[in-house]
Coordinates of N, CA and C in Angstrom, one line a residue:
X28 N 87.0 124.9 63.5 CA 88.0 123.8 63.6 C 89.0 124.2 64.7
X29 N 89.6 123.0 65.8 CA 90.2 123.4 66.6 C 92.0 123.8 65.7
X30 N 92.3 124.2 66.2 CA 93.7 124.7 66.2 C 94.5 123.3 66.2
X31 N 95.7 123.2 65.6 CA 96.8 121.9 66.1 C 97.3 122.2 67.8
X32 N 97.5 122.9 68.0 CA 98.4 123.8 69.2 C 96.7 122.9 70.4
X33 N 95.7 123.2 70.2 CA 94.5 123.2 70.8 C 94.2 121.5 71.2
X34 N 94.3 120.7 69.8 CA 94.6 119.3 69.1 C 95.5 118.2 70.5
X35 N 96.7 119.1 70.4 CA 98.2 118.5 70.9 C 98.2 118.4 72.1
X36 N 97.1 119.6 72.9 CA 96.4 119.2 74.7 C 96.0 118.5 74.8
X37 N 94.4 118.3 73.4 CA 93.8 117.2 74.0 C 92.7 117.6 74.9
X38 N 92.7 118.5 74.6 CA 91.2 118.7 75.8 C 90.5 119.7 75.3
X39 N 89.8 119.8 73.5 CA 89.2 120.9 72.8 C 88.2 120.1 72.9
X40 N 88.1 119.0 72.8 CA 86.8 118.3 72.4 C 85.8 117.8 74.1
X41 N 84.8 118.3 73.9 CA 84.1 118.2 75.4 C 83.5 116.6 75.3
X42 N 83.7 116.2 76.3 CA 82.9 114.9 77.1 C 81.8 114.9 78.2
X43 N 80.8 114.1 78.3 CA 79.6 114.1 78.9 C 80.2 113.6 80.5
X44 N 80.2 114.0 81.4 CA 80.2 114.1 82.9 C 80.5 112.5 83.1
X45 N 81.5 111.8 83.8 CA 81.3 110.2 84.0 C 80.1 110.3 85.2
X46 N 80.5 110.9 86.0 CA 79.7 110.1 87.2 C 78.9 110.9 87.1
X47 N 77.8 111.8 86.5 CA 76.4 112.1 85.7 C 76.1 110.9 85.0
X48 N 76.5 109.8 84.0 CA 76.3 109.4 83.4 C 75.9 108.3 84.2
X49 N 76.9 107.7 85.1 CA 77.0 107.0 86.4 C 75.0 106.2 87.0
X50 N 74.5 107.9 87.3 CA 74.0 108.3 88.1 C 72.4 108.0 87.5
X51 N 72.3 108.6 86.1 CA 71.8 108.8 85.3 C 71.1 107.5 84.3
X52 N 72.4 107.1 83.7 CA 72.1 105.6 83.1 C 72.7 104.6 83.6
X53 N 72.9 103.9 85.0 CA 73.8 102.9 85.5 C 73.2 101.5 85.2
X54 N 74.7 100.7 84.7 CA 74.6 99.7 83.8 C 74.5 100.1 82.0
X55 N 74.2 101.1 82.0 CA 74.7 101.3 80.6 C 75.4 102.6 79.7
X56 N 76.8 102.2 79.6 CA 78.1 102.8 79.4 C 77.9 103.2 77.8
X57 N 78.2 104.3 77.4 CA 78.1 104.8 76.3 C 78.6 103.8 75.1
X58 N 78.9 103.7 74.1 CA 79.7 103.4 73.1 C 80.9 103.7 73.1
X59 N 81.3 105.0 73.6 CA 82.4 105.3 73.3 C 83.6 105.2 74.1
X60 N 82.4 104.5 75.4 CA 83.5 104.5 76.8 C 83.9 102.7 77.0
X61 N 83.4 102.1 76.3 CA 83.3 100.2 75.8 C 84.6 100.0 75.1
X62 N 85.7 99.4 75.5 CA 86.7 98.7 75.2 C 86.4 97.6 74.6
X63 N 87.5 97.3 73.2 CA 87.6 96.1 73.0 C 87.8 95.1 73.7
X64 N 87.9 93.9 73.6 CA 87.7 92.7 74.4 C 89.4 92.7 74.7
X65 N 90.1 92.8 73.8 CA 91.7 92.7 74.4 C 91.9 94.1 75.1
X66 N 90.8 95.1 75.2 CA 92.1 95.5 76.1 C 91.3 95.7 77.2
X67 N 90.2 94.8 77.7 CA 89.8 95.2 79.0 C 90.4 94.1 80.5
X68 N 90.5 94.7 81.2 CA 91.2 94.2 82.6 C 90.7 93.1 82.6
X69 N 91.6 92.1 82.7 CA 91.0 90.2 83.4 C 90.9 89.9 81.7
X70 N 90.8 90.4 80.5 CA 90.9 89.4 78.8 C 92.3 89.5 78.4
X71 N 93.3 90.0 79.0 CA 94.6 89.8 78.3 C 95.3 89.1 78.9
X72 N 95.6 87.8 78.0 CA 97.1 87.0 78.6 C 97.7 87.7 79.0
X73 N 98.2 88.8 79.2 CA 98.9 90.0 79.6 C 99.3 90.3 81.1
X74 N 98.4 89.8 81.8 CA 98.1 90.5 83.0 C 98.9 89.2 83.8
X75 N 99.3 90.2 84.4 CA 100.9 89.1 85.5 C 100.2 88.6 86.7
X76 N 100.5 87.8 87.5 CA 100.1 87.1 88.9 C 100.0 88.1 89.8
X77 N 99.0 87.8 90.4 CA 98.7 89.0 91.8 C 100.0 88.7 92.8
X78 N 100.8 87.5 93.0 CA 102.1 87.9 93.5 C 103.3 88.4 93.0
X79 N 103.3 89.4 91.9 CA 104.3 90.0 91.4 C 103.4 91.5 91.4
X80 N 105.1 92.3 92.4 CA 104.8 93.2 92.7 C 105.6 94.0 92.5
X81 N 105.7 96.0 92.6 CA 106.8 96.5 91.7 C 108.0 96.7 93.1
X82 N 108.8 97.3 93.2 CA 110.1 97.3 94.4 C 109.0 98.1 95.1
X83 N 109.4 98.2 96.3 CA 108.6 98.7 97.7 C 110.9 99.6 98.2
X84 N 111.0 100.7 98.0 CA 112.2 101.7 98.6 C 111.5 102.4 100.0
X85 N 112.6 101.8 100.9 CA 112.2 102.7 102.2 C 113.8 104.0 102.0
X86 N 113.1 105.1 101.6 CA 113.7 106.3 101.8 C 114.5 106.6 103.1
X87 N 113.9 105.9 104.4 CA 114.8 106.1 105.5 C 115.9 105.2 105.7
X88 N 115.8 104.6 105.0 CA 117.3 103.3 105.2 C 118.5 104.0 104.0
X89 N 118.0 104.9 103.0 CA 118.9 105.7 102.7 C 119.6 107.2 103.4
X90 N 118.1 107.8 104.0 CA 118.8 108.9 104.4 C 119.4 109.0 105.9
X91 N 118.6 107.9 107.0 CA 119.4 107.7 108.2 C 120.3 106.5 108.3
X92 N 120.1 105.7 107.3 CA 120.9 103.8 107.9 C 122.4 103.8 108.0
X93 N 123.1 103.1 108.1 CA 124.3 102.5 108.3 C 124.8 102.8 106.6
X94 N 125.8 102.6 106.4 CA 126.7 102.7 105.6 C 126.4 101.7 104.8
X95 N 126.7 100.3 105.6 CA 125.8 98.9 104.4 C 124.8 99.1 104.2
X96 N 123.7 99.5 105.0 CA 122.2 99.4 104.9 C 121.6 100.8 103.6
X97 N 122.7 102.2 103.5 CA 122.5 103.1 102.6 C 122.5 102.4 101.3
X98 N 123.5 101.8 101.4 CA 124.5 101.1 100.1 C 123.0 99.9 99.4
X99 N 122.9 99.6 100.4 CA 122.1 97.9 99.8 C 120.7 99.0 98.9
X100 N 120.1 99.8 100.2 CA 118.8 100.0 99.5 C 119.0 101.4 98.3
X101 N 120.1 101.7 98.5 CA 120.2 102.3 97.1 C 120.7 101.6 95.7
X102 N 121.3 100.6 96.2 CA 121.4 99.2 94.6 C 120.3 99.2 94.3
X103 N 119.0 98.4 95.5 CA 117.9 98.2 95.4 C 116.9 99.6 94.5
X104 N 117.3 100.8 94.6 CA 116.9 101.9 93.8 C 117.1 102.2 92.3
X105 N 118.5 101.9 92.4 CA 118.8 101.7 91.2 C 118.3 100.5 90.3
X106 N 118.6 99.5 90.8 CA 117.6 98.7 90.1 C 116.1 99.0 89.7
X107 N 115.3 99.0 90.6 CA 114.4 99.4 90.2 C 114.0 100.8 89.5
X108 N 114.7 101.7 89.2 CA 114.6 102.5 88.5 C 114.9 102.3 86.7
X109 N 116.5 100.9 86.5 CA 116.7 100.8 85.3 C 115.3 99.4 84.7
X110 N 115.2 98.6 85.9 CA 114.7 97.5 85.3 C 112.5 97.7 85.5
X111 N 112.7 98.5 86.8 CA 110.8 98.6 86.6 C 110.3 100.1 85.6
X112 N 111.5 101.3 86.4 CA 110.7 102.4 85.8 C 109.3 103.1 87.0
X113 N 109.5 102.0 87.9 CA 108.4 102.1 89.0 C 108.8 101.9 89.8
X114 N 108.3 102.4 91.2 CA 108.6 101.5 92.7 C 107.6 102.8 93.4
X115 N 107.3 102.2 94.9 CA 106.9 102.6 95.9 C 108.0 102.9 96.9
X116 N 107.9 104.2 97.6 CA 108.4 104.7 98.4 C 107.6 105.0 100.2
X117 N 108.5 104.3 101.1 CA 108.3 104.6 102.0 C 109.0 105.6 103.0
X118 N 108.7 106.3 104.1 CA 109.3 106.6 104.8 C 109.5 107.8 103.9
X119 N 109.0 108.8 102.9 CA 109.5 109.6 102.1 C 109.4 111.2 102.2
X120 N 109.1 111.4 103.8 CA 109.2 112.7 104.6 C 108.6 113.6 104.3
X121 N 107.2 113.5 103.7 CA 106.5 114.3 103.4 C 105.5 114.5 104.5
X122 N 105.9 114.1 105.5 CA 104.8 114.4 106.8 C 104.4 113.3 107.1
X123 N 103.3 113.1 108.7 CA 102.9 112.3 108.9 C 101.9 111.8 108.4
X124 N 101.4 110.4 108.0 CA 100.9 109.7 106.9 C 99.2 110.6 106.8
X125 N 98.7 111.2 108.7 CA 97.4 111.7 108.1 C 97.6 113.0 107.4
X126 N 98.4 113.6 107.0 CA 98.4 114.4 105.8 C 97.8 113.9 104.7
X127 N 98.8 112.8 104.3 CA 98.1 112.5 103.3 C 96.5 111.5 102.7
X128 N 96.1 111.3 104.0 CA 94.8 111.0 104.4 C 94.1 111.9 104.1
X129 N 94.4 113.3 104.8 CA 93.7 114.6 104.4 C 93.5 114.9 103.0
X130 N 94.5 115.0 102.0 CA 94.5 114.9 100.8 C 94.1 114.5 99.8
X131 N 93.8 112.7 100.5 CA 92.5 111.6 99.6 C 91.0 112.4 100.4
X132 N 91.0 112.9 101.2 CA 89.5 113.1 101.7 C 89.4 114.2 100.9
X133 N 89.4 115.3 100.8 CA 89.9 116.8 100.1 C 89.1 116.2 98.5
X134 N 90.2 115.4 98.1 CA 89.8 115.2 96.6 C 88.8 114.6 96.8
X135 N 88.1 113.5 97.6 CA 86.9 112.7 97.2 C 86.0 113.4 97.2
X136 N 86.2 114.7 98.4 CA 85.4 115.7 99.0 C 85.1 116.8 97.8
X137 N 85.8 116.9 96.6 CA 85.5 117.4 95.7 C 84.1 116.7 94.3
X138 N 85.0 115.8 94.8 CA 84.3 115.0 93.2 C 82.6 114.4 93.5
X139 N 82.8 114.5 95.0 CA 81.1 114.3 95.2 C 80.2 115.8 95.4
X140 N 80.9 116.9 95.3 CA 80.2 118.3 94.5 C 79.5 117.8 93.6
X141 N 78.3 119.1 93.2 CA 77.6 118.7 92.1 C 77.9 119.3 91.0
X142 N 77.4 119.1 89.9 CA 78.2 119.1 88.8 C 78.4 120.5 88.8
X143 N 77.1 121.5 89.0 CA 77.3 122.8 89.0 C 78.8 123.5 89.2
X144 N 78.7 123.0 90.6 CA 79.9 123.6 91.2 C 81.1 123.5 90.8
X145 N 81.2 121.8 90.2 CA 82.6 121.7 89.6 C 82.5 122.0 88.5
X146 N 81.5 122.3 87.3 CA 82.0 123.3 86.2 C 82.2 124.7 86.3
X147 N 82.1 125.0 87.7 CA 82.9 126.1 87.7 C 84.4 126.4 87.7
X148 N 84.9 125.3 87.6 CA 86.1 125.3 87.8 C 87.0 124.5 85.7
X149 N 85.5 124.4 85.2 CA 85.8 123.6 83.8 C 87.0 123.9 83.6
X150 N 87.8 122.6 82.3 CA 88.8 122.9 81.6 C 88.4 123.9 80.7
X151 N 89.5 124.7 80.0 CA 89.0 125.9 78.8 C 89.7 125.1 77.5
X152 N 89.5 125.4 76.5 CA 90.0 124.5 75.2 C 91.5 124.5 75.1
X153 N 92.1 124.2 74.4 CA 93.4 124.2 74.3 C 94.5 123.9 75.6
X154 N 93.7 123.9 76.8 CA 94.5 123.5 78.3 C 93.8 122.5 79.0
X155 N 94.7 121.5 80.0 CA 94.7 120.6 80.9 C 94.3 120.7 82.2
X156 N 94.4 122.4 82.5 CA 94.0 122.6 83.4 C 92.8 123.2 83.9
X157 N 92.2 122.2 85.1 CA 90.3 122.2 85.7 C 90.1 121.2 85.7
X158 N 89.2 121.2 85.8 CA 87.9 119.8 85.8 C 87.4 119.9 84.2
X159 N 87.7 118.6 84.0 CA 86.9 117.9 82.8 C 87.4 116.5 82.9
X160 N 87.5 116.5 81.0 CA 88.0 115.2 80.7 C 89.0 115.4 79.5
X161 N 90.4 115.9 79.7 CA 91.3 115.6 79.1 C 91.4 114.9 78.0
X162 N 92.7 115.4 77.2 CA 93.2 114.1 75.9 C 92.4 113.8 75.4
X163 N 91.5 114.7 74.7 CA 90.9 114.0 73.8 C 90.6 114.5 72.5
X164 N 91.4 113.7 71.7 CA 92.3 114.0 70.4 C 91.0 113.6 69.4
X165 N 89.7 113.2 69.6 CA 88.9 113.0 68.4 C 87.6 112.7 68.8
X166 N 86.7 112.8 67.6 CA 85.7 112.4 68.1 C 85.6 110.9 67.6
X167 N 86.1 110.2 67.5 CA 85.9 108.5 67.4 C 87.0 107.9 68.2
X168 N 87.6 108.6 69.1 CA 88.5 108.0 69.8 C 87.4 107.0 70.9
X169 N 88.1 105.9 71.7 CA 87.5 105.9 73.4 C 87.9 106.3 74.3
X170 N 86.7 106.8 74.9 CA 87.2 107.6 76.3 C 87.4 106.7 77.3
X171 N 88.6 107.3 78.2 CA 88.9 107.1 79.8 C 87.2 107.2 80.2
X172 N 87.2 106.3 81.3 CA 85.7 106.5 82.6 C 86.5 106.8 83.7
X173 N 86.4 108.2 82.8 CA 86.8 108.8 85.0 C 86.4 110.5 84.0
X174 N 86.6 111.3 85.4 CA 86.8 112.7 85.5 C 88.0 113.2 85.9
X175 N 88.6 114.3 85.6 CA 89.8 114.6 86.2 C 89.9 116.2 86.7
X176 N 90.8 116.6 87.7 CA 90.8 117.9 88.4 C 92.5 117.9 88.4
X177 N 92.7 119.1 87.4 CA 94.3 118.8 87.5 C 94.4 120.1 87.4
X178 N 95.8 120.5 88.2 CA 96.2 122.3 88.5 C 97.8 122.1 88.7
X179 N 98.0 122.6 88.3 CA 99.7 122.8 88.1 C 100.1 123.7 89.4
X180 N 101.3 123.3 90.1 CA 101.7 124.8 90.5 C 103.0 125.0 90.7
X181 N 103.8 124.4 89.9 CA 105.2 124.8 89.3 C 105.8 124.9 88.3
X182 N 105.8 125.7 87.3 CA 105.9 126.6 87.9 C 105.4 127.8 88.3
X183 N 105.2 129.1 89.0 CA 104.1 129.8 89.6 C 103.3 130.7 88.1
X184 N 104.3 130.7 87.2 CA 104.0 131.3 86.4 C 102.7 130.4 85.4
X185 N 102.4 129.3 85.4 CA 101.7 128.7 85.2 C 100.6 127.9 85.9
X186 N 100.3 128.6 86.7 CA 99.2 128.2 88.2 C 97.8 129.4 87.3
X187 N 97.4 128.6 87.5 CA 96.0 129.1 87.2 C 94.8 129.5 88.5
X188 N 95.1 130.2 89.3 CA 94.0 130.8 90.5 C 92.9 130.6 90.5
X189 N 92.0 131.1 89.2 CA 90.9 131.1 89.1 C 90.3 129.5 89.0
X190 N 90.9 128.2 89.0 CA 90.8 127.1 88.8 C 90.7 126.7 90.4
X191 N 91.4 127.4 91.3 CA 91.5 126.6 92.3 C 90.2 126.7 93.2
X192 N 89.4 125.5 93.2 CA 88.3 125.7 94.0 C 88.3 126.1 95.6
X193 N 86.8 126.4 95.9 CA 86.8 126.8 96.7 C 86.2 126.0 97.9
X194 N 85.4 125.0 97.3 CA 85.1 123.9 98.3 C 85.9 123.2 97.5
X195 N 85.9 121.5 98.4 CA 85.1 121.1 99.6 C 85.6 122.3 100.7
X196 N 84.6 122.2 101.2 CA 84.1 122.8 102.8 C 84.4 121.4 103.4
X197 N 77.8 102.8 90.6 CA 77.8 100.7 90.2 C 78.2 101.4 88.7
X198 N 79.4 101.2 88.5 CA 79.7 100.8 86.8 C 80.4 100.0 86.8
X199 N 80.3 98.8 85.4 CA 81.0 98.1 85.5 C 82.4 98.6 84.6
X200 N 83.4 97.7 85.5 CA 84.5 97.9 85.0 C 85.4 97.2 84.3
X201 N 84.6 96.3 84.0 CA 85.1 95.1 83.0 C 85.2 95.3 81.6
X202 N 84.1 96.0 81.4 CA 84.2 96.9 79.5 C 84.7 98.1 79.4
X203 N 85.2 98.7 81.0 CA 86.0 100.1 80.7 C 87.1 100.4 81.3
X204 N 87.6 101.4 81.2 CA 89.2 101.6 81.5 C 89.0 103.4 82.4
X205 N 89.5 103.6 83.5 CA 89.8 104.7 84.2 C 90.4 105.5 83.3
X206 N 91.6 104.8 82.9 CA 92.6 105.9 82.3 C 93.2 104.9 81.6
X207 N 93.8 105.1 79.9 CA 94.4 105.1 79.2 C 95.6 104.7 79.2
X208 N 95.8 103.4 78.8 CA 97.5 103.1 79.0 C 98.1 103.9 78.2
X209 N 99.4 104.6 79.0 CA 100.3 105.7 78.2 C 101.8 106.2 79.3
X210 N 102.1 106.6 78.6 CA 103.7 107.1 79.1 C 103.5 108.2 79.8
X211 N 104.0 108.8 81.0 CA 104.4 109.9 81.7 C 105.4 110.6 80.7
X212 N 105.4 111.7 80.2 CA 106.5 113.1 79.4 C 107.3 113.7 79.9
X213 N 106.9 113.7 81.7 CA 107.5 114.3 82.8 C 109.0 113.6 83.1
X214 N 109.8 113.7 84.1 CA 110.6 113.6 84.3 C 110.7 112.5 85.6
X215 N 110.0 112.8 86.5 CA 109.3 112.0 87.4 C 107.5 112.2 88.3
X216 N 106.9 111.2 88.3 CA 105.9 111.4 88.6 C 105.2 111.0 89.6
X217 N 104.8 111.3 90.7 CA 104.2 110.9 92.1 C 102.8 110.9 92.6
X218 N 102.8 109.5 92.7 CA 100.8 109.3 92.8 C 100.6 108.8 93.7
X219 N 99.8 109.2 94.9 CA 99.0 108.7 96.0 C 97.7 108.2 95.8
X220 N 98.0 107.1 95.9 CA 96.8 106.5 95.5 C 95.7 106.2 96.6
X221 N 94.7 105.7 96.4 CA 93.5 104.8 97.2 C 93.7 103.9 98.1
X222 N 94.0 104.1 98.9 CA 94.6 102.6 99.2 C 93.1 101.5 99.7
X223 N 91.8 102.0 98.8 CA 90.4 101.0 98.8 C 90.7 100.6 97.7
X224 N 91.5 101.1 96.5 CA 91.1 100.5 95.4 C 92.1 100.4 94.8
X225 N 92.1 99.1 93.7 CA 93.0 98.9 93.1 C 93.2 98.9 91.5
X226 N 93.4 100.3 90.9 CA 93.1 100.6 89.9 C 94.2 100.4 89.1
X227 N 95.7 101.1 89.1 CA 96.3 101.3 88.9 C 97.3 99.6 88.6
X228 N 97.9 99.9 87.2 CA 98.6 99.1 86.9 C 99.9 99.3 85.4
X229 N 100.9 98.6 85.8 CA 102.1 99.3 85.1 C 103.0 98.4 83.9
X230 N 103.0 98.1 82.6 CA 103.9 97.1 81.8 C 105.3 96.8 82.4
X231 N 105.6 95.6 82.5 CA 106.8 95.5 83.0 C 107.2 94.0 82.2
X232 N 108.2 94.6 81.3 CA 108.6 93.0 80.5 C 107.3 92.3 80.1
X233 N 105.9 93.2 79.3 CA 105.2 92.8 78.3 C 104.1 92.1 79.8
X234 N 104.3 92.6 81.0 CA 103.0 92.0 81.6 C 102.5 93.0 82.8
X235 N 101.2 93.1 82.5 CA 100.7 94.2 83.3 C 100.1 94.3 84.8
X236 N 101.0 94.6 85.4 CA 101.3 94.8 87.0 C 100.4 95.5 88.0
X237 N 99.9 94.8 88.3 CA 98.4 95.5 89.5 C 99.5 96.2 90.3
X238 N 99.3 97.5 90.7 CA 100.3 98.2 91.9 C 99.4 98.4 93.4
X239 N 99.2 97.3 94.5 CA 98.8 97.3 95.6 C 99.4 98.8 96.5
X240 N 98.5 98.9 96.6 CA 98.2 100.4 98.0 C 98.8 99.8 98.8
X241 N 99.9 100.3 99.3 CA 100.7 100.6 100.9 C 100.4 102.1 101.5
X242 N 99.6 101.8 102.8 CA 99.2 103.0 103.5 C 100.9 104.2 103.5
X243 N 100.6 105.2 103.3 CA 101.2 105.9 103.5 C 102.4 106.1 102.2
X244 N 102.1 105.0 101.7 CA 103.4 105.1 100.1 C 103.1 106.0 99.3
X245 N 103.8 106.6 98.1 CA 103.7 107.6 97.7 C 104.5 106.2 96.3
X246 N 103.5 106.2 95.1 CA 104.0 105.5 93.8 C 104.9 106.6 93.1
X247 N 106.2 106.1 92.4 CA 107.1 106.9 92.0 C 107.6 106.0 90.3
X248 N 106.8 106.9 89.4 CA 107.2 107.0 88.3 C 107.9 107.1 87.1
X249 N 109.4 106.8 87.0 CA 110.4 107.2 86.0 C 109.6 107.6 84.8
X250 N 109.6 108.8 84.3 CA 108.9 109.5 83.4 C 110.1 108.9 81.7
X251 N 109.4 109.9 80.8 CA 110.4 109.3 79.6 C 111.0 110.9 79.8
X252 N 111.0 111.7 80.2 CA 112.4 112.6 80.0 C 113.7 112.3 80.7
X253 N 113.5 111.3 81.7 CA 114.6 110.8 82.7 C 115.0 110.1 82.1
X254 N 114.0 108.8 81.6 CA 114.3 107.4 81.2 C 115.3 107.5 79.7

């Protein structure tokens, strides 16, 4: 029996490969990976108009603009920090945008390894970090349809080396869900997304918000330790 401590990660109980399964049985999704009818994408009155969108912050109008122009798009921050909890950031000086081009190629360049290679890098029980599939608290829960590669590295005391790899050198999505609606724990959290795909989406005032890919944006978070 796993441990509570083991339980509370979420990642004691092993899951079968998504894109093995993908590959393997396409067109037919486990039982366990099949969402009820309310909660899959396009069945919930829920879902807000594709022209509502979360704030779009240009970081440079704060740190070089005018004095009015700091002022305005930092209201504009604060607002969206009390009333979305979300926004996109531009201009946010993390380099020029093919960095982070690099970054989405790197990870795609991972996850099309084969399976071998990326269970070399597996999660180990009781921790989040590697390749697997995360959070998962039972065996009658539903799973996320995705895979995940997750490595910490701050702080250094919690970096796991031996995890960090060494390369790279058709499902439907209407009965499943990527990832699990849920709250960030963190304080704030920053996702570069796809900008081919539009996966990602956020509650806002009881309606759930498609967040469109802006090349070079960087999505920003308000976690619940902030909030």
């Amino acid at each position: 029996m796993a441990s509570s401590s083991m339980v509370k990660m979420g990642s004691c109980l092993k899951a079968d490969d998504v894109q093995e399964l993908v590959k393997s049985k396409p067109g037919a999704e486990p039982e366990r990976y099949i969402r009820p009818k309310q909660e899959r994408i396009g069945c919930s009155a829920l879902n807000a108009p594709a022209s509502l969108q979360i704030p779009v912050i240009d970081m440079g109008r704060i740190v070089s603009g005018c004095h009015s122009t700091r002022q305005h798009e930092m209201a504009r921050l604060s607002k969206a920090c009390q009333e979305w909890g979300f926004f996109q950031v531009l201009n946010h000086g993390t380099g020029h945008w093919q960095l982070l081009e690099r970054i989405k190629k790197v990870v795609m360049e991972f996850f099309k390894l084969p399976l071998e290679e990326k269970e070399k890098y597996a999660m180990m029980p009781g921790t989040i970090q590697g390749y697997g599939h995360g959070f998962i608290f039972s065996d009658d829960q539903k799973l996320d349809w995705c895979d995940m590669m997750a490595l910490a590295t701050m702080p250094k005391s919690i970096r796991k080396q031996n995890l960090w790899p060494d390369r790279p050198l058709l499902f439907r999505p209407d009965l499943v869900l990527g990832l699990s609606a849920h709250s960030d724990g963190s304080a704030l959290t920053v996702l570069l997304q796809d900008d081919e795909s539009v996966g990602l989406q956020i509650l806002n005032k009881n309606l759930w918000i498609s967040v469109e890919p802006i090349p070079g944006a960087l999505v920003i978070n308000i976690g619940d330790t902030l909030e």
